[in-house]
Short mmCIF file of C-alpha atoms in Angstrom, two decimals:
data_model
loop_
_atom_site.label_atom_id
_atom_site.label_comp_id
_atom_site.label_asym_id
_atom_site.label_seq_id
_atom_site.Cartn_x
_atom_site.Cartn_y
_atom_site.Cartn_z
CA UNK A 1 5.80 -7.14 -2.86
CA UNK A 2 2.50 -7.02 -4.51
CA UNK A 3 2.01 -5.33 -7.98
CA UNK A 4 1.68 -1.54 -8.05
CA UNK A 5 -2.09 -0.66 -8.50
CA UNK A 6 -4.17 2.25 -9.62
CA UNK A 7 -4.02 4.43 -6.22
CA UNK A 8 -0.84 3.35 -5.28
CA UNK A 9 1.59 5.96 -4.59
CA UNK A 10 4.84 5.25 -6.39
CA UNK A 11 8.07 3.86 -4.75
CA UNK A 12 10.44 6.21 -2.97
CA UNK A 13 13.67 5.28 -5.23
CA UNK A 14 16.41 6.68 -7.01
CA UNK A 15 16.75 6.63 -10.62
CA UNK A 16 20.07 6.77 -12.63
CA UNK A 17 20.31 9.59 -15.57
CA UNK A 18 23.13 10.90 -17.63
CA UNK A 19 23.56 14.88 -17.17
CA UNK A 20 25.99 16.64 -19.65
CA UNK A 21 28.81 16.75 -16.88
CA UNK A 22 28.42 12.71 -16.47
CA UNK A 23 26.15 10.20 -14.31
CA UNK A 24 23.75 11.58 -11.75
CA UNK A 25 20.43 10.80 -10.43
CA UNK A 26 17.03 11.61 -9.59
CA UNK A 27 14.77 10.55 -6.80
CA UNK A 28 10.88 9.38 -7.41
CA UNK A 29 9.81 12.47 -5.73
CA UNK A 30 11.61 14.53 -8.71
CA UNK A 31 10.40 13.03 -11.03
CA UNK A 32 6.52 12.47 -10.35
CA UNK A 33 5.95 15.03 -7.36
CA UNK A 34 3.30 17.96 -8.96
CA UNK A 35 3.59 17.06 -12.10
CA UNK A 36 1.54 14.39 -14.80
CA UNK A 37 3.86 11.20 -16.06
CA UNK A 38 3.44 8.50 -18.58
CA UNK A 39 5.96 6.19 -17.64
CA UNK A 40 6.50 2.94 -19.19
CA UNK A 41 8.75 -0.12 -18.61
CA UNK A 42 10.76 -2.31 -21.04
CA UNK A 43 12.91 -4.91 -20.14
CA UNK A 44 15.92 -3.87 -21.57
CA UNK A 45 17.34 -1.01 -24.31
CA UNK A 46 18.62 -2.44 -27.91
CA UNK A 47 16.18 -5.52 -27.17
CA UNK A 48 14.36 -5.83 -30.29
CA UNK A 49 10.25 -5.63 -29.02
CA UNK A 50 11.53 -2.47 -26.85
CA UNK A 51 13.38 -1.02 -29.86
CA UNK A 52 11.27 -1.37 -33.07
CA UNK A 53 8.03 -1.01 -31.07
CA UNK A 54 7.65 0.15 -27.78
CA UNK A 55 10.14 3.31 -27.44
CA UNK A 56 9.67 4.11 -31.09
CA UNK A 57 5.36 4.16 -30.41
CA UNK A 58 6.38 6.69 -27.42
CA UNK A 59 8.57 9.09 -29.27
CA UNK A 60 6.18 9.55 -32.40
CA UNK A 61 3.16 10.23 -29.60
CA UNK A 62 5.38 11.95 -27.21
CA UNK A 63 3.62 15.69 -28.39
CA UNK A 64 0.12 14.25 -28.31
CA UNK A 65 0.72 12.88 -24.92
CA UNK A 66 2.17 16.01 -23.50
CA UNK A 67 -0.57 17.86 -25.50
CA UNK A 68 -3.35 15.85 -23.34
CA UNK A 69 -1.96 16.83 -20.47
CA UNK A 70 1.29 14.82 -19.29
CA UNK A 71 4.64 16.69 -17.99
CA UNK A 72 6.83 14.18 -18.91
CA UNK A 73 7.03 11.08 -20.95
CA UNK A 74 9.50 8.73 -19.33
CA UNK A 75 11.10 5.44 -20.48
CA UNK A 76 12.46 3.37 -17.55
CA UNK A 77 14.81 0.01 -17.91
CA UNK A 78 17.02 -2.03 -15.79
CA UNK A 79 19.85 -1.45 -17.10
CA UNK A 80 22.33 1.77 -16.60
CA UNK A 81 22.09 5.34 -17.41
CA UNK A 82 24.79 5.21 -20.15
CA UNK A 83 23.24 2.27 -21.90
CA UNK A 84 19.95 4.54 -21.46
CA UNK A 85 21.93 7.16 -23.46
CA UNK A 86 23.54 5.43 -26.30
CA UNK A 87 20.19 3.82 -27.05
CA UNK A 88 18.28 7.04 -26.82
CA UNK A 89 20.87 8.29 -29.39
CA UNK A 90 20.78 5.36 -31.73
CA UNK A 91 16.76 5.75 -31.47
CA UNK A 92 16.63 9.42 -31.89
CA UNK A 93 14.77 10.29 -28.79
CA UNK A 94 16.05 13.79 -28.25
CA UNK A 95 13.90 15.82 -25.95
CA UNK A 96 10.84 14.03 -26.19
CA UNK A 97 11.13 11.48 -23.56
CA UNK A 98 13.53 11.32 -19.62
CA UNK A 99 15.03 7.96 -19.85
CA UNK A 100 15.49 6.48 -16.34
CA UNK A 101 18.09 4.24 -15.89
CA UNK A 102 16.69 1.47 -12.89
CA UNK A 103 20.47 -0.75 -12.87
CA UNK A 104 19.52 -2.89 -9.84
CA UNK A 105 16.36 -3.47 -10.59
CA UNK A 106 14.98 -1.28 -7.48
CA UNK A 107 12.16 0.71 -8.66
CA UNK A 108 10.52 -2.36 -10.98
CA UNK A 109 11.15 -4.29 -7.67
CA UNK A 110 9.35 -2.07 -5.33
CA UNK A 111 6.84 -1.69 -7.79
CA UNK A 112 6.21 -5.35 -7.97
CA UNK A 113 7.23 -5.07 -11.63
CA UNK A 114 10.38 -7.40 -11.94
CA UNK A 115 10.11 -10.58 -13.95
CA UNK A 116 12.93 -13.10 -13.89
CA UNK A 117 14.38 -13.20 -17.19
CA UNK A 118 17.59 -15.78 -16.31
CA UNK A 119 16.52 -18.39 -18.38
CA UNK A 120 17.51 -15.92 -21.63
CA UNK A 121 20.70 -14.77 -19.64
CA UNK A 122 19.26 -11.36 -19.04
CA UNK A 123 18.73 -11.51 -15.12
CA UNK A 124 16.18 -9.15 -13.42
CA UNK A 125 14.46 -6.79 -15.50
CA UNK A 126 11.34 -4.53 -15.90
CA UNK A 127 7.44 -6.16 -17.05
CA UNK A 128 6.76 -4.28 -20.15
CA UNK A 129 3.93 -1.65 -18.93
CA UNK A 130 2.81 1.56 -19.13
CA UNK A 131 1.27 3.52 -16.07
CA UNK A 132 -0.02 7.51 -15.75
CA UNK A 133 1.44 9.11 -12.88
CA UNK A 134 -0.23 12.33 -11.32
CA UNK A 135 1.52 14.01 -8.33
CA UNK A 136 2.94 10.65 -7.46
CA UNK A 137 -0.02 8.80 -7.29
CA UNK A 138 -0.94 5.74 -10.33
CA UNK A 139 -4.04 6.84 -12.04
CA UNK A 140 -2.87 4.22 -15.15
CA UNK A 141 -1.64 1.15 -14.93
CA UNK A 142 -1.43 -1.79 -17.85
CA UNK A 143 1.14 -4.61 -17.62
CA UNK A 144 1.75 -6.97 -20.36
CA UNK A 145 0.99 -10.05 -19.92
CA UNK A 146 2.69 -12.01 -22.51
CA UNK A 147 5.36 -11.24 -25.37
CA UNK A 148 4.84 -7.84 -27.52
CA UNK A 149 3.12 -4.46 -27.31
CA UNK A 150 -0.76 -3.97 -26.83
CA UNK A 151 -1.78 -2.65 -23.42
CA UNK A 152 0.96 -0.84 -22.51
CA UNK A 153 1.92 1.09 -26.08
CA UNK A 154 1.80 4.66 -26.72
CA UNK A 155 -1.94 4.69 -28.23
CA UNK A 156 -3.76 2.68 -25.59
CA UNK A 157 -1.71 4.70 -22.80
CA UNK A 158 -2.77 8.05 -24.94
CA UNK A 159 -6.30 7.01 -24.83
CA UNK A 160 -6.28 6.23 -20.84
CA UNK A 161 -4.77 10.30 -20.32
CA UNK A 162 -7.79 11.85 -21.86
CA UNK A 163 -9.81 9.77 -20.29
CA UNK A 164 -8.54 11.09 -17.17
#
């Protein structure tokens, strides 16, 4: 699969969440159908560039980002949607962002998003980006392309929304 790309529509896949009554799941289409989404990738919750930096960045702009426009701020990671809740707990990220659990991999994968991270036992996971979603269409996109955050954290993705 090639990479996503600005005026790609985004992959028809399911994402895993945690609801009050237990697991459950949303589809692409409820997620980014008529409304605006920052989403961004990280390759996997309690890892230590996605925790200190990258979620944390996200939360603390998560008002400003709404405030310029966006529905929803969304975190998305391959792993499952419980893991997605315990670390949104131990992180504190309330109400400000929808954590999408992505456990196989599928979304990243249709996206063109997946990076092979065997080598550090960790298997398939997410490329750390950071995309702006309008009715299901990618009017954002930055991918890292090496270790940390620059392209893809919360104030470079805050400046790309207004500029929209």
């Amino acid at each position: 699969m090639s990479p996503l790309r600005v005026g790609d529509r985004v992959p028809e896949t399911t994402f895993g969440v945690l609801r009050a009554d237990g697991p459950g799941s949303l589809s692409a289409a409820e997620v980014f159908e008529g409304r605006t989404v920052v989403l961004f990738g990280v390759p996997g919750a309690f890892t230590s560039t996605c925790s200190e930096v990258h979620l944390p960045g996200f939360v603390a702009r998560a008002d400003d980002l709404k405030a310029a426009g966006a529905d929803t701020v969304a975190c998305v990671a391959v792993n499952d949607a419980e893991v997605l809740n315990a670390w949104a707990r131990q992180r504190g990220v309330g109400e400000h962002l929808k954590m999408l659990a992505d456990g196989n991999a599928d979304f990243v994968r249709a996206c063109g998003l997946d990076v092979d991270l065997s080598r550090f036992g960790m298997g398939t996971r997410s490329r750390r980006f950071a995309a702006v979603v309008v009715d299901g269409v990618v009017r954002h996109l930055a991918v890292e392309n090496g270790p940390g955050v620059s392209v893809s954290g919360a104030e470079p993705t805050l400046e790309a929304l207004r500029a929209l």
